[in-house]
Short mmCIF file of C-alpha atoms in Angstrom, two decimals:
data_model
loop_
_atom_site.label_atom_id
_atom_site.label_comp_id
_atom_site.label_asym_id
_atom_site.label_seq_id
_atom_site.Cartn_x
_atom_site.Cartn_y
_atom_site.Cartn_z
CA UNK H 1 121.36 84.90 89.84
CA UNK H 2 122.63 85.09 93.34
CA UNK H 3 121.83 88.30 95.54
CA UNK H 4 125.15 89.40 96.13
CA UNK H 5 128.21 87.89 93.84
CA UNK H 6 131.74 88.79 95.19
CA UNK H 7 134.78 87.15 93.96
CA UNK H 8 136.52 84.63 96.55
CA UNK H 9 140.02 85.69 94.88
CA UNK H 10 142.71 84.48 96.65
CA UNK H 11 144.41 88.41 95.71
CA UNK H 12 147.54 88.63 96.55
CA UNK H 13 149.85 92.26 96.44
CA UNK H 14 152.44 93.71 97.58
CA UNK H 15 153.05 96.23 100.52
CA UNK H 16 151.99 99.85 99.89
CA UNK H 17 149.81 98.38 96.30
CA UNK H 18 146.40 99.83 96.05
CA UNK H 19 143.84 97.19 96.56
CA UNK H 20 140.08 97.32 94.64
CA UNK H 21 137.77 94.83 96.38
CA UNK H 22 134.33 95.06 94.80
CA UNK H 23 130.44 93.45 94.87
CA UNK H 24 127.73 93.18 92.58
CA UNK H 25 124.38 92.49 93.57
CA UNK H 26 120.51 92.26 92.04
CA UNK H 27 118.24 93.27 94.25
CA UNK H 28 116.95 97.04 93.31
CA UNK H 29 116.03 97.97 96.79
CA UNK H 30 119.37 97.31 98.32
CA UNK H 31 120.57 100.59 100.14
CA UNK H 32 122.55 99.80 102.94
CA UNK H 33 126.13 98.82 102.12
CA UNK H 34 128.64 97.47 103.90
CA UNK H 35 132.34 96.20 104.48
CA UNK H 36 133.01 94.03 106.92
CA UNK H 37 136.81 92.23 107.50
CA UNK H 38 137.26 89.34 108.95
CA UNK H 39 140.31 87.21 110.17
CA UNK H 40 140.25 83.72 110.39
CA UNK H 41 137.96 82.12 112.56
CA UNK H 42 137.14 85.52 114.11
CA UNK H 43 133.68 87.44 113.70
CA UNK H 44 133.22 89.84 110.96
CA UNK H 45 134.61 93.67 112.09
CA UNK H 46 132.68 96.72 110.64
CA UNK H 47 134.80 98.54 108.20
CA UNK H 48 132.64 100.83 106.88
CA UNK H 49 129.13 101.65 105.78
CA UNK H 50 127.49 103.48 103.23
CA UNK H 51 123.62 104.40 102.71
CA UNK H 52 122.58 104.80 98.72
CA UNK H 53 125.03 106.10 96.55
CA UNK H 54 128.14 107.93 96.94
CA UNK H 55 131.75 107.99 97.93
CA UNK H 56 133.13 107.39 101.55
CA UNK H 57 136.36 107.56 103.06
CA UNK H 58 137.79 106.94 105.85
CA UNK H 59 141.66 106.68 106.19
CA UNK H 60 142.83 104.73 104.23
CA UNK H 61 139.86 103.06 103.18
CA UNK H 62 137.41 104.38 100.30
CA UNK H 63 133.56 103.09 99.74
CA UNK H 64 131.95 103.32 96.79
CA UNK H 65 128.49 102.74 95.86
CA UNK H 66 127.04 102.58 91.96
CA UNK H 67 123.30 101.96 92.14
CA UNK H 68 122.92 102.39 88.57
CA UNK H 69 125.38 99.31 87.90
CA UNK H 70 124.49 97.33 91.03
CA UNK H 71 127.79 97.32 91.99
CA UNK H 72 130.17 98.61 95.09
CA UNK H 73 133.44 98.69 95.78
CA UNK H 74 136.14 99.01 98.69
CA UNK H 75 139.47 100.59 98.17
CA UNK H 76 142.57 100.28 100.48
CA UNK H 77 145.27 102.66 99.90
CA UNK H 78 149.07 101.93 101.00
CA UNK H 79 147.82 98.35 101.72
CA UNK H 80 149.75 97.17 104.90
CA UNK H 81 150.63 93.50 105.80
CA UNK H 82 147.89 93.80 108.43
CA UNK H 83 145.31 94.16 106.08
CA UNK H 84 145.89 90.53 105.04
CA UNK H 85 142.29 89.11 105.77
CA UNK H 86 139.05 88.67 103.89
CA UNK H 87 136.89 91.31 102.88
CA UNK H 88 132.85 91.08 103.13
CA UNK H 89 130.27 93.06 101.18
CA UNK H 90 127.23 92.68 103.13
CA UNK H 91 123.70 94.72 102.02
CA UNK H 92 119.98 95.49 103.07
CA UNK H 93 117.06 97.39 102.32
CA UNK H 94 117.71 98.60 105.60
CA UNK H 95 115.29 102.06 106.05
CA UNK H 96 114.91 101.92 109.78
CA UNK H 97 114.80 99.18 112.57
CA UNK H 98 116.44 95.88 112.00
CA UNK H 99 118.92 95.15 109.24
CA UNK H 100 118.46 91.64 107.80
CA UNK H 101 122.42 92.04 105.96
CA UNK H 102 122.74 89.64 102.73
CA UNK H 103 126.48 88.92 102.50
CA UNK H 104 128.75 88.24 99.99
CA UNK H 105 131.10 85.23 99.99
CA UNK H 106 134.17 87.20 100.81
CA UNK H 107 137.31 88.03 99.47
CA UNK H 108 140.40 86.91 100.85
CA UNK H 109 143.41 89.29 100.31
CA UNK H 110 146.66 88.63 100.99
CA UNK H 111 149.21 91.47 101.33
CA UNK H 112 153.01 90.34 100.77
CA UNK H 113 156.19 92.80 102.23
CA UNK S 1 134.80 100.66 122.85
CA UNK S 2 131.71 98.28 123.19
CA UNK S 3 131.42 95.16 122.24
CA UNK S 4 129.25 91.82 121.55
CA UNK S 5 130.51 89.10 123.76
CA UNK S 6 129.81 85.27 123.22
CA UNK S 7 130.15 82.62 125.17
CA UNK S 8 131.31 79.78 124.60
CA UNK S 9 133.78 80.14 122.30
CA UNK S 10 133.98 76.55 120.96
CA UNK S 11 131.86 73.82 122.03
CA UNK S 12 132.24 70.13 121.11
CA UNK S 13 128.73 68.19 121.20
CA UNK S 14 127.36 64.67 120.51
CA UNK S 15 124.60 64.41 117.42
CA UNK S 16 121.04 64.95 119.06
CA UNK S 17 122.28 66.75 122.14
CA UNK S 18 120.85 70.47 122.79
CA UNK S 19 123.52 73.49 123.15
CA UNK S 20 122.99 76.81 123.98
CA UNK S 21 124.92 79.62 122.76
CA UNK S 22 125.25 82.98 124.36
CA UNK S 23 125.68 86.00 124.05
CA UNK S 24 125.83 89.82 125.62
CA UNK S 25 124.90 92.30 122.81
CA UNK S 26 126.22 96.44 123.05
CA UNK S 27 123.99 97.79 125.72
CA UNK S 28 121.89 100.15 124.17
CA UNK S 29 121.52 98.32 121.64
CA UNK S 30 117.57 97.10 120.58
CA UNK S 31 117.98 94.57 117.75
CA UNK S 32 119.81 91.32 117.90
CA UNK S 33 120.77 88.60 115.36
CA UNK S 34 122.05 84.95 114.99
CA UNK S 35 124.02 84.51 111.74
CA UNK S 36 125.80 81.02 110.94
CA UNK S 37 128.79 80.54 108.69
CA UNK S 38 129.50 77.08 107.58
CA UNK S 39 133.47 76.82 107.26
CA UNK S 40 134.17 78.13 104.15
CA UNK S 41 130.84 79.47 103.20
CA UNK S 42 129.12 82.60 103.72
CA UNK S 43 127.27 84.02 106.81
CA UNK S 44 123.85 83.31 106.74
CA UNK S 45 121.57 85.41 108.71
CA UNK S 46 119.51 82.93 110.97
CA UNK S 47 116.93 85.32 112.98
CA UNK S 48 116.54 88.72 114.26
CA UNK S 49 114.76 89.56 118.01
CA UNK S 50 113.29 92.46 118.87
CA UNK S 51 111.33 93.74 121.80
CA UNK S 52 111.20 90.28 122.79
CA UNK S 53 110.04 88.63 119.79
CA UNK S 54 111.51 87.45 116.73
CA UNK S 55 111.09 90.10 113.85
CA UNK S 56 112.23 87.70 111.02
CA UNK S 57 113.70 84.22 110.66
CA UNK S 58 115.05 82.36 107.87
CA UNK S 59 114.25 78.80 106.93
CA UNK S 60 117.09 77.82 108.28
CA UNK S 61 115.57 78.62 111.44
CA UNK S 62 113.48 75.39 112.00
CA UNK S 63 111.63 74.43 114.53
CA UNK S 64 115.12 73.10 116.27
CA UNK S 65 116.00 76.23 116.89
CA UNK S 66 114.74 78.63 119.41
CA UNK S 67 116.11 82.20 120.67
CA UNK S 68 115.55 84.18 123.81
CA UNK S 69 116.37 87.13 125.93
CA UNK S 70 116.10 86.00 129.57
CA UNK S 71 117.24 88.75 131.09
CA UNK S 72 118.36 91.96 130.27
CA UNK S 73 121.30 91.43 129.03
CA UNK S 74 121.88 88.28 127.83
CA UNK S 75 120.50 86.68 124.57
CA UNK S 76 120.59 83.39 123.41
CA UNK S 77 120.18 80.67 120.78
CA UNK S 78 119.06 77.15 121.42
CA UNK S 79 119.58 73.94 119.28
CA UNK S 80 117.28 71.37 120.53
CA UNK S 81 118.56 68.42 119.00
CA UNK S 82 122.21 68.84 117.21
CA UNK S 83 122.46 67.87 113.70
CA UNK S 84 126.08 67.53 112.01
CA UNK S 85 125.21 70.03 109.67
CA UNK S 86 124.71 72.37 112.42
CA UNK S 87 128.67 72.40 112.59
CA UNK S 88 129.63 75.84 112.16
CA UNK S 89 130.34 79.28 113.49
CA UNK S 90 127.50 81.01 114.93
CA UNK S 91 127.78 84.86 115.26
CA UNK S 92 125.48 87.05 117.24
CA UNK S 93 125.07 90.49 116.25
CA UNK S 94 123.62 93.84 117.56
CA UNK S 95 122.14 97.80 116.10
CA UNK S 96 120.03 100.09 117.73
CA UNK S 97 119.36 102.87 118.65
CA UNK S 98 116.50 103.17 115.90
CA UNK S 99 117.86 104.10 112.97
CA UNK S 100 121.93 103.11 113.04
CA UNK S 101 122.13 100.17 110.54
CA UNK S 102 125.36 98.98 111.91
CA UNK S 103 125.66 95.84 112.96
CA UNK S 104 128.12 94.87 115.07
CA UNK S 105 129.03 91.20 115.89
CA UNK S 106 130.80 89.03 118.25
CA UNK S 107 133.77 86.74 117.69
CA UNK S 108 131.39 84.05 117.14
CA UNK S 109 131.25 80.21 118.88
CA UNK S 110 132.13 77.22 117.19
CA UNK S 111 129.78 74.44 117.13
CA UNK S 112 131.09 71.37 116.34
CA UNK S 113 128.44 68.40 116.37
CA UNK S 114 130.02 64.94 116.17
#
């Protein structure tokens, strides 16, 4: 079982659709979670983070985090053109000092007008 | 807004030659990373530095490979003797202070070995 599974899509919507990206992942000690976007052939931009469980938003983006199920997910509201890009999940056991992030493949999203 | 900075942005190489990739991490920043991502695969996290001295390395990170901080500022990763499977993007990546888990990373350099 790999460490962190993400589906590669392609997912494709349209303008203004709300848009569920989600990871799961295996490793019980995993506690730092992450969303990262990235364009193509550009580095990998810090959406947002979350540390253990819980709910985050900011904008219009929502992180959640299920520790029971292993499994997190990103949420982007009134999805804009713009947003067309792939997602990463990326995750650590991160309590302090460096943070050695397992990614996930990445989902590319495409977001139609 | 801060930012990681790498240099150079692609570089085209013969099999067996060394490179060396750079890069200028956020300035308060303490920790600093290499990650690679094949094209089309996902980033792998090479080595992480810290107080001059690698904290962890993957086995990825063979004996090819070398990193260093040679000043304060700059940070760098060192191929010995190219490979073409060392084709890829190589990202460097920074956190600090202490406890902020955020990594932030540069646009990455393209290393294409031919």
């Amino acid at each position: 079982q790999k460490e962190v599974e993400q589906d590669p899509g392609p997912l494709s919507v349209p303008e203004g659709a709300i848009v569920s990206l989600n990871c799961t992942y295996s490793n019980s000690a995993f506690q730092y979670f992450m969303w990262y976007r990235q364009y193509s052939r550009k580095g990998p931009e810090l959406l947002m983070y979350t540390y253990s469980s819980g709910n985050k938003e900011d904008g219009r983006f929502t992180a959640q985090v299920d520790k029971s199920s292993k499994y997190i997910s990103l949420f982007i509201r009134d999805s804009q053109p713009s947003d067309s890009a792939t997602y990463l999940c990326a995750m650590s056991p991160f309590s302090g000092g460096y943070n050695k992030l397992i990614f996930g493949a990445g989902t590319r999203l495409a977001v139609h007008p | 807004e801060p930012e990681v900075t790498q240099t150079p942005s692609h570089q085209v190489t013969q099999m067996g030659q060394e490179v060396i990739l750079r890069c200028v991490p956020i300035s308060n920043h303490l920790y600093f990373y290499w990650y690679r991502q094949i094209l089309g695969q996902k980033v792998e996290f090479l080595v992480s530095f810290y107080n001059n001295e690698i904290s962890e390395k993957s086995e990825i990170f063979d004996d090819q490979f070398s990193v260093e901080r040679p000043d304060g500022s700059n940070f760098t990763l060192k191929i010995r003797s190219t490979k073409l499977e060392d084709s890829a993007m190589y990202f460097c990546a920074s956190n600090g202070p202490l406890n902020t888990g955020e990594l932030f990373f540069g646009e990455g350099s393209r290393l294409t070995v031919l």
